[in-house]
PDB file of C-alpha atoms in Angstrom:
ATOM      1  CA  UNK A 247       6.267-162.425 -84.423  1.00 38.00           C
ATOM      2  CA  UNK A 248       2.449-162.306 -85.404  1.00 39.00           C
ATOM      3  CA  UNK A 249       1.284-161.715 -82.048  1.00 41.00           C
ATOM      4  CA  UNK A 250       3.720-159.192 -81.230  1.00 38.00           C
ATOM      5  CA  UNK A 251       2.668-157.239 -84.688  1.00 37.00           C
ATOM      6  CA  UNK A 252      -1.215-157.417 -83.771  1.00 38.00           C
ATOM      7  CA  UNK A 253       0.154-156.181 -79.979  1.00 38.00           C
ATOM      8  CA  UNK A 254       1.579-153.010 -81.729  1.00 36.00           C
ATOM      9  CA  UNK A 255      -1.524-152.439 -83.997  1.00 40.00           C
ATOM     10  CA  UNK A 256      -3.164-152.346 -81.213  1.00 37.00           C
ATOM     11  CA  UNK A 257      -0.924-150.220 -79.085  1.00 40.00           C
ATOM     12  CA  UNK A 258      -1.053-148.065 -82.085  1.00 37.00           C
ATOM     13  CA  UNK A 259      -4.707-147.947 -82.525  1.00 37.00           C
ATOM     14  CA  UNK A 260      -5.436-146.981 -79.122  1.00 38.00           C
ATOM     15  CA  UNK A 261      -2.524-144.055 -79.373  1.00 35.00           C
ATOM     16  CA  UNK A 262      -5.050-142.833 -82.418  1.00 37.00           C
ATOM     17  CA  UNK A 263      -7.879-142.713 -80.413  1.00 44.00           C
ATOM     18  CA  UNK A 264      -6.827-141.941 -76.782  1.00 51.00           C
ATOM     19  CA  UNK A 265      -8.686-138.936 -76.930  1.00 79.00           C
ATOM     20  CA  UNK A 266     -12.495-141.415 -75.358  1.00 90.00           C
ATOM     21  CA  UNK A 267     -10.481-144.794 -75.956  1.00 91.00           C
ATOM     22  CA  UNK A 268     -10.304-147.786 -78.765  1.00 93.00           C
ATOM     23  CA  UNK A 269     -13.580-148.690 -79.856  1.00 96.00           C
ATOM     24  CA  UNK A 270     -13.924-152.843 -79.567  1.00 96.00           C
ATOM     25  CA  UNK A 271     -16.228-154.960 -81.058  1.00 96.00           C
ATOM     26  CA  UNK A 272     -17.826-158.255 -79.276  1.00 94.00           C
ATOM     27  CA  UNK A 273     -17.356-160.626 -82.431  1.00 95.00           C
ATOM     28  CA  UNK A 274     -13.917-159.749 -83.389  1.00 95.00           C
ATOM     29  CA  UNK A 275     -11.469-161.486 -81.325  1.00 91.00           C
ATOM     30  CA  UNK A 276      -8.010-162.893 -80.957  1.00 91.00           C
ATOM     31  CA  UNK A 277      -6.082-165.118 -78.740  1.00 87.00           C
ATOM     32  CA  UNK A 278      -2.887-163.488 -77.963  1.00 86.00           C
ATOM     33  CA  UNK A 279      -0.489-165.525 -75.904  1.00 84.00           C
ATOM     34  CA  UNK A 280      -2.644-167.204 -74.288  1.00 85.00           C
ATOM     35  CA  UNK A 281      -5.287-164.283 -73.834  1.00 89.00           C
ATOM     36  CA  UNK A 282      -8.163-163.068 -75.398  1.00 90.00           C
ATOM     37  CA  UNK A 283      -8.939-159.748 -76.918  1.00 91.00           C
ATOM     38  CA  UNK A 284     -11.151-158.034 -78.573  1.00 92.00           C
ATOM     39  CA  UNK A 285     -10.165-156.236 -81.542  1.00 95.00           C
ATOM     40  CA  UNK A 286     -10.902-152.937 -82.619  1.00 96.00           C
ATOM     41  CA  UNK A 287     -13.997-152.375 -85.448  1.00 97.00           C
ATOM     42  CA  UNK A 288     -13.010-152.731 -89.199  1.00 96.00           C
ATOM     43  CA  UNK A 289     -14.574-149.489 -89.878  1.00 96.00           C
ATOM     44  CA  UNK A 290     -15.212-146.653 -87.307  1.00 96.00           C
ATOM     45  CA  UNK A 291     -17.221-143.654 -88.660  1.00 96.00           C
ATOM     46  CA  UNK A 292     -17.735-139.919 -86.591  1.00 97.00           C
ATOM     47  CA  UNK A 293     -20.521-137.689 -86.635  1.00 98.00           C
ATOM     48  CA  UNK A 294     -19.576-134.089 -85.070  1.00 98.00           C
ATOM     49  CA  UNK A 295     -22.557-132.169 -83.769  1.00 97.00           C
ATOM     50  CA  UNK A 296     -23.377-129.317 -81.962  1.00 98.00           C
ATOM     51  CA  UNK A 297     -27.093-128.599 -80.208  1.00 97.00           C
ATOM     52  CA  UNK A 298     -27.438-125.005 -79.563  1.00 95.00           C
ATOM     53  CA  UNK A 299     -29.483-123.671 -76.725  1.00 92.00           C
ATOM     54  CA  UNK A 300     -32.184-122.489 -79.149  1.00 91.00           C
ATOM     55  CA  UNK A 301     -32.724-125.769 -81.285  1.00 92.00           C
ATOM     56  CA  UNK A 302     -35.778-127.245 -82.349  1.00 93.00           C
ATOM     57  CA  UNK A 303     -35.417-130.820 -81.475  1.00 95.00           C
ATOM     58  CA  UNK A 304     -36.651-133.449 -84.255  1.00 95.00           C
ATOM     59  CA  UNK A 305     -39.264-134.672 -82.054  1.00 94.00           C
ATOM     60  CA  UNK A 306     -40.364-134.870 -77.947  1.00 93.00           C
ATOM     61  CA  UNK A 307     -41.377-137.652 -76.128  1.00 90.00           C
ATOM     62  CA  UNK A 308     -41.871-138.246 -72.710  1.00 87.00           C
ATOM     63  CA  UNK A 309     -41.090-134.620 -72.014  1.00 88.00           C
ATOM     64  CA  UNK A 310     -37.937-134.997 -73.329  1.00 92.00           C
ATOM     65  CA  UNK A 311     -36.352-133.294 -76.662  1.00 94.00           C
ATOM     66  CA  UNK A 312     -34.944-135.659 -79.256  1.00 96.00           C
ATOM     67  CA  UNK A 313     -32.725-135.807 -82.156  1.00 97.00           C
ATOM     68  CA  UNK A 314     -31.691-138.362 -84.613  1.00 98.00           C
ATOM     69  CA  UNK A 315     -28.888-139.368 -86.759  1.00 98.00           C
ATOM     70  CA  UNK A 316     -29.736-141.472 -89.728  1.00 97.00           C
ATOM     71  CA  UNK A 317     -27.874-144.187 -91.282  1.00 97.00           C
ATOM     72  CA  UNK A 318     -28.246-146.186 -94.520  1.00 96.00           C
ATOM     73  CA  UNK A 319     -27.107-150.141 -94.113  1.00 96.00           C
ATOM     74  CA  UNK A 320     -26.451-151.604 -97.549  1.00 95.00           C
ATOM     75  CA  UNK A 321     -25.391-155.099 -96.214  1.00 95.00           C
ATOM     76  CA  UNK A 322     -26.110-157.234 -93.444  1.00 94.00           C
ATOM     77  CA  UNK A 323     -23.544-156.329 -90.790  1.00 96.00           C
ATOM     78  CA  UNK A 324     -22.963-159.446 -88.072  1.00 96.00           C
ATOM     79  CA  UNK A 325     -22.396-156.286 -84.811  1.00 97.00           C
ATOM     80  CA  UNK A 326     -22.688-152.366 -84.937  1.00 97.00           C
ATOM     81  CA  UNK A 327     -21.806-150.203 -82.149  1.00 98.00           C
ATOM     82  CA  UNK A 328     -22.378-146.883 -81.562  1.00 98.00           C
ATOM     83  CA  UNK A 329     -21.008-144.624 -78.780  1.00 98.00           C
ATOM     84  CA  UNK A 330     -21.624-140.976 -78.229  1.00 98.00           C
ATOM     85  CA  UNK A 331     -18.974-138.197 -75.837  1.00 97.00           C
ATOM     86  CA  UNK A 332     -20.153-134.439 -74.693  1.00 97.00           C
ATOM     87  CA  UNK A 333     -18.297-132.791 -75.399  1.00 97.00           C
ATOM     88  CA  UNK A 334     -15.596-132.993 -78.016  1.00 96.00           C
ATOM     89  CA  UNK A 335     -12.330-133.525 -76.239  1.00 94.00           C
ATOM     90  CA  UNK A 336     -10.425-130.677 -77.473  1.00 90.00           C
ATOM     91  CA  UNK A 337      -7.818-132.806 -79.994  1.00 89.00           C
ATOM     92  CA  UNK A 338     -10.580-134.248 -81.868  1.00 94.00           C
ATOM     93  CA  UNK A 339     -11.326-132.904 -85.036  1.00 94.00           C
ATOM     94  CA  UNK A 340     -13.183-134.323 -87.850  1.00 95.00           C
ATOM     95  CA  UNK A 341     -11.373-136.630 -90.497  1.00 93.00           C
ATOM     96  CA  UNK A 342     -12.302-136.071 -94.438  1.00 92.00           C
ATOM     97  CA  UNK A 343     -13.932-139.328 -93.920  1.00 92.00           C
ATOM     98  CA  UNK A 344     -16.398-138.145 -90.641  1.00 96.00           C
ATOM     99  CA  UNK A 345     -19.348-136.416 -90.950  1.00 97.00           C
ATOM    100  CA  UNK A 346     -20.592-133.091 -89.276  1.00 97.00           C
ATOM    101  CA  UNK A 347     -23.405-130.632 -88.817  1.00 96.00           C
ATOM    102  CA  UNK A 348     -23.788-127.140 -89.624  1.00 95.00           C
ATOM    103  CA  UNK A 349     -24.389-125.989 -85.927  1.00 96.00           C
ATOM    104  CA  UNK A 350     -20.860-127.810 -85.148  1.00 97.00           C
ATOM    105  CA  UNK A 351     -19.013-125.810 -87.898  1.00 96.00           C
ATOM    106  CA  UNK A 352     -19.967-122.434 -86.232  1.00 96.00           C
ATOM    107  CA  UNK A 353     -19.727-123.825 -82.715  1.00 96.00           C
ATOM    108  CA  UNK A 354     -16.232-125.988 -83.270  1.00 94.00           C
ATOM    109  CA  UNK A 355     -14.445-124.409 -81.039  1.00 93.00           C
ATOM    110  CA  UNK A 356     -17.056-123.994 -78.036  1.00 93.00           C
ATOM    111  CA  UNK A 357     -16.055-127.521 -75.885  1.00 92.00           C
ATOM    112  CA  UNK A 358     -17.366-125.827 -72.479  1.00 92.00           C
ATOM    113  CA  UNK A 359     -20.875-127.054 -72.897  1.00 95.00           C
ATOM    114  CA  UNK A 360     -22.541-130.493 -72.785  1.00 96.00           C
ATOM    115  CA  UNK A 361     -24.856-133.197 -71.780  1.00 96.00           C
ATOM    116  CA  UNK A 362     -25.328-135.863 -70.078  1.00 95.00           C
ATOM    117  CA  UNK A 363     -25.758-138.622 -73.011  1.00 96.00           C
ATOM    118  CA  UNK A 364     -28.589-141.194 -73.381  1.00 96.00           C
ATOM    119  CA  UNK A 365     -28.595-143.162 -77.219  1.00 97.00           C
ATOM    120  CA  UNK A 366     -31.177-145.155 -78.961  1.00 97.00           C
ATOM    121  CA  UNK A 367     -30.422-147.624 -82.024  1.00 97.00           C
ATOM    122  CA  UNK A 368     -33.908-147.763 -83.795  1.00 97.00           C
ATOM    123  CA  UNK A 369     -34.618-149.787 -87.201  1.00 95.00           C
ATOM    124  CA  UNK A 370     -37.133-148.311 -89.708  1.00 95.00           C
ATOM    125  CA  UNK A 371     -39.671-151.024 -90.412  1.00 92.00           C
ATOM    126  CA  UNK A 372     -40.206-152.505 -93.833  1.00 90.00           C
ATOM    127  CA  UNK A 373     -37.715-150.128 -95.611  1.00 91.00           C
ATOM    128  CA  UNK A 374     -35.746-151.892 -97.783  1.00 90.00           C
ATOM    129  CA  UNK A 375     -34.141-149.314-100.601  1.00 91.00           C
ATOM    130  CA  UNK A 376     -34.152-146.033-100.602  1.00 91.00           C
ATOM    131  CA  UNK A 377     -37.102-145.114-102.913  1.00 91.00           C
ATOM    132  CA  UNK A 378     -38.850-146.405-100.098  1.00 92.00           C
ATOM    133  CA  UNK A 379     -38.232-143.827 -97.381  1.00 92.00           C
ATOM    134  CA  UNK A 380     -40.662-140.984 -96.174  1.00 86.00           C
ATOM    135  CA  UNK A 381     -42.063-139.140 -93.986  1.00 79.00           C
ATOM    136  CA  UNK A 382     -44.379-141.978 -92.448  1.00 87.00           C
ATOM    137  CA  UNK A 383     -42.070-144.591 -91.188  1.00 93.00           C
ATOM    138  CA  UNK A 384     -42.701-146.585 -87.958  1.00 94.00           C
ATOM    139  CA  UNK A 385     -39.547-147.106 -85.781  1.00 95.00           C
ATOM    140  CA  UNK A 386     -38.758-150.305 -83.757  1.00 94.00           C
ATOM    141  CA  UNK A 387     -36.314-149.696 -80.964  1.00 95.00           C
ATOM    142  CA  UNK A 388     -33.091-152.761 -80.865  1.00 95.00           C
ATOM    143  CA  UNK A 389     -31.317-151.342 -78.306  1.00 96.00           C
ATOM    144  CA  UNK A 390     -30.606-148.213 -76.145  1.00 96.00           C
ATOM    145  CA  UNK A 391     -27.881-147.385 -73.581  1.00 96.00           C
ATOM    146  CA  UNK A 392     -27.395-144.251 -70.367  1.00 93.00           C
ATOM    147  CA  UNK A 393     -23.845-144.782 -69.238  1.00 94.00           C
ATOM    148  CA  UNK A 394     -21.278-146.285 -70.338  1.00 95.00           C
ATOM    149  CA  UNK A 395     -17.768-147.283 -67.858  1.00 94.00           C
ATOM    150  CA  UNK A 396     -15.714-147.615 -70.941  1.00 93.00           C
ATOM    151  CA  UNK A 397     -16.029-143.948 -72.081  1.00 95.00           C
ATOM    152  CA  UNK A 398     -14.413-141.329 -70.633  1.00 93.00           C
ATOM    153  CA  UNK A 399     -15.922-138.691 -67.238  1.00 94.00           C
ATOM    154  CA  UNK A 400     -17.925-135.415 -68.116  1.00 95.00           C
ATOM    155  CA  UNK A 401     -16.356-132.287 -66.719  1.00 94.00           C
ATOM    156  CA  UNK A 402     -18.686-133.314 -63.781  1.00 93.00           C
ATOM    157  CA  UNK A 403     -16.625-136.199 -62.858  1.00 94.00           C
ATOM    158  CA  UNK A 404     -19.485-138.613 -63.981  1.00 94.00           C
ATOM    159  CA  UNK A 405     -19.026-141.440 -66.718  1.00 95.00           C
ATOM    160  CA  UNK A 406     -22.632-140.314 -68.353  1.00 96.00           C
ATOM    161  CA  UNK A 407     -21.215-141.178 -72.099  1.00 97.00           C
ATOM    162  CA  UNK A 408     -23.175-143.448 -73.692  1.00 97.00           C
ATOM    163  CA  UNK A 409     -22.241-146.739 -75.556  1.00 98.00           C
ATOM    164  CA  UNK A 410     -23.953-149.775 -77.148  1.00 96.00           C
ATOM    165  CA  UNK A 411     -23.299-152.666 -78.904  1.00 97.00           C
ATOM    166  CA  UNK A 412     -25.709-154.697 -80.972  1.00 96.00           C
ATOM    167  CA  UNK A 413     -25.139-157.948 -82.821  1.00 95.00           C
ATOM    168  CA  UNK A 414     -27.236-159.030 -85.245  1.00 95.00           C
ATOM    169  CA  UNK A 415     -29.808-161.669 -84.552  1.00 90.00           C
ATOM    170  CA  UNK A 416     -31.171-163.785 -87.508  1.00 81.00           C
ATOM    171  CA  UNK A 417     -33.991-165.599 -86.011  1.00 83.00           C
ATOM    172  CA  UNK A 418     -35.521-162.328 -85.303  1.00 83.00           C
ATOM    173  CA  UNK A 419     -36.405-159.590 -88.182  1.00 77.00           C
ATOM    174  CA  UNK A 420     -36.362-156.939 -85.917  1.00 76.00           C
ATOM    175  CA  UNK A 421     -32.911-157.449 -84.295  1.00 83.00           C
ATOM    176  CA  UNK A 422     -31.053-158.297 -87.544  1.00 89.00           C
ATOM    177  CA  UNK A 423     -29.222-155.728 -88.582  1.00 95.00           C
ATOM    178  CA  UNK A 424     -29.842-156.556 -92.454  1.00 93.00           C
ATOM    179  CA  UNK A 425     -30.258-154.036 -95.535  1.00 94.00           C
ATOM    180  CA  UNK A 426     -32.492-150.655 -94.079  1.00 94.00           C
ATOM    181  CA  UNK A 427     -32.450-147.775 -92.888  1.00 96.00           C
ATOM    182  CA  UNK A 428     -31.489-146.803 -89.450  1.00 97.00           C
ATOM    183  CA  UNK A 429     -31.412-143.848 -86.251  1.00 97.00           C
ATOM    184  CA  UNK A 430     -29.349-142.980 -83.659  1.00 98.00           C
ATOM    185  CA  UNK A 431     -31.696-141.258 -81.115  1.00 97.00           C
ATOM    186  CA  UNK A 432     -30.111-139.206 -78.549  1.00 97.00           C
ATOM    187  CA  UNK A 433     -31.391-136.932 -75.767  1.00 96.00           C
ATOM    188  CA  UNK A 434     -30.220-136.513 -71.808  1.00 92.00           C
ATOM    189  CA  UNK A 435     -31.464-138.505 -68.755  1.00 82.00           C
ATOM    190  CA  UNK A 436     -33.074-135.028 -67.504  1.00 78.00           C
ATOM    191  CA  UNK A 437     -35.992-133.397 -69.185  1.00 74.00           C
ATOM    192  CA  UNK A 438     -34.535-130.205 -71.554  1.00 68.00           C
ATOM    193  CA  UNK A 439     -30.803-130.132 -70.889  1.00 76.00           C
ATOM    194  CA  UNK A 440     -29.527-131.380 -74.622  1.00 93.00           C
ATOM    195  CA  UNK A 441     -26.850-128.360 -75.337  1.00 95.00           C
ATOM    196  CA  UNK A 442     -23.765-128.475 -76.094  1.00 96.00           C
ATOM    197  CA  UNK A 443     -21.150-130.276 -78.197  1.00 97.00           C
ATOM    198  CA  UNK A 444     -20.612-134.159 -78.941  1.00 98.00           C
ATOM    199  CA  UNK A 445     -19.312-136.743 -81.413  1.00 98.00           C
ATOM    200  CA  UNK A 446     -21.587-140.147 -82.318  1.00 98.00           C
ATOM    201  CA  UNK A 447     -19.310-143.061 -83.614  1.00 97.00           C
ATOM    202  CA  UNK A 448     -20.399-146.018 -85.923  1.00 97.00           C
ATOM    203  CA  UNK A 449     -18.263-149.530 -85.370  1.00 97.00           C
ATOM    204  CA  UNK A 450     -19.065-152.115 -87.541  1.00 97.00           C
ATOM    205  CA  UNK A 451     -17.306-155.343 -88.129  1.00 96.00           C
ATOM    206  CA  UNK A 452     -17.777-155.451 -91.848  1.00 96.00           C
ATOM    207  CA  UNK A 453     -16.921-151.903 -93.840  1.00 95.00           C
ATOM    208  CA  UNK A 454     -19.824-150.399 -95.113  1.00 95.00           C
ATOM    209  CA  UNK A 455     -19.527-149.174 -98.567  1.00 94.00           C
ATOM    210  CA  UNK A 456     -20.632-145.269 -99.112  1.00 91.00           C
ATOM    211  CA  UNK A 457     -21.811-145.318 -95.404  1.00 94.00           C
ATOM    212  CA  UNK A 458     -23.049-141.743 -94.747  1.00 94.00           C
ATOM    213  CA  UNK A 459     -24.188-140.284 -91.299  1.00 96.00           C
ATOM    214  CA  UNK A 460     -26.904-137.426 -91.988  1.00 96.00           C
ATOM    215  CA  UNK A 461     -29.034-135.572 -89.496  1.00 95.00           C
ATOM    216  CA  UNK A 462     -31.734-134.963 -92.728  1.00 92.00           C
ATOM    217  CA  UNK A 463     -33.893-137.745 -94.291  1.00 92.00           C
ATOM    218  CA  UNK A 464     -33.403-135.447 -97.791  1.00 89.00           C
ATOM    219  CA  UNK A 465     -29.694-135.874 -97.755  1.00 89.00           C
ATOM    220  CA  UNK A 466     -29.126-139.566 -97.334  1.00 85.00           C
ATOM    221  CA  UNK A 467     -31.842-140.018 -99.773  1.00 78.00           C
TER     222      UNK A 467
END
């Protein structure tokens, strides 16, 4: 009777979120008549954007415009994951528990344009509460990701969604994901094509109290 309960949690969860698909973690697993599965993320957090063709992007590298979505980690968390979609499918809508930007409240209902998706997970080095954060910080990179099979195609027909997973690695400062502050860097795999819509999602296996998901230093501060 268990099994067949966590079957229809499951069945249920992924009814939720058949819009771009469950969202699994790596750690969190269950043996399920005889089978094992990966369960879904204790606590899943959205960020709804919007990058309009006349943006300013937060910074350019390589030739390539960039912007970031910042993240405050309170506790050590054992996995994160992080997955962005362009666009919005058109059912999704944010919760009063997701997070959005300003650009995506006058541009909510545009879902023609978007990108093709490339996402950075970066770690702000020796930043350890808040009163420490400003506008000098040095960035290590943990993990970045181009395409993802487990996300749904672009309009185009290509699977250029993006999705990463990270788990936390104790032996090494910079790939535990321990108290700090955190990005989300995203741009697209061609030079000066980030327009359009697009939703970011935070997994974590542990819930993250008062997690917020800010595209301003100022506001998470």
């Amino acid at each position: 009777m268990r099994n067949i309960i966590v079957l229809l949690c499951l069945v249920t969860y992924s009814f939720s979120f058949a819009q771009i698909g469950t969202f699994n973690s790596e750690l969190l697993q269950k043996k399920i008549l005889n089978k094992t599965v990966k369960l879904p993320y204790l606590q899943k957090t959205s960020y709804y954007g919007y990058i309009t063709p006349d943006s300013s992007p937060d910074e350019i590298k390589n030739g390539k415009s960039y912007y970031y979505i910042y993240l405050w980690v309170p506790i050590a968390l054992p996995e994160i994951g992080i997955r962005m979609v362009s666009p919005i499918p058109k059912k999704m809508k944010p919760s009063s528990k997701d997070f959005y930007s300003e650009t995506y409240t006058v541009n909510s209902d545009e879902r023609k344009r978007y990108f093709d998706t490339w996402i950075s997970f970066e770690k702000a080095e020796n930043i350890f509460s808040k009163d420490q954060i400003n506008e000098s910080i040095s960035w290590k990179q943990i993990s970045y990701n181009d395409d993802s099979s487990e996300l749904p195609k672009q309009p185009s027909g290509n699977r250029y969604n993006s999705l990463l997973r990270v788990i936390s690695d104790l032996n090494d400062p910079l790939q535990a994901i321990s108290v700090g502050l955190y990005r989300i860097g995203f741009t697209s795999y061609k030079n000066g094509e980030v327009t359009g819509g697009f939703v970011a999602e935070i997994g974590s296996t542990l819930k993250i109290p008062g997690v917020m998901l800010v595209d301003n230093l100022d506001d998470l501060k």
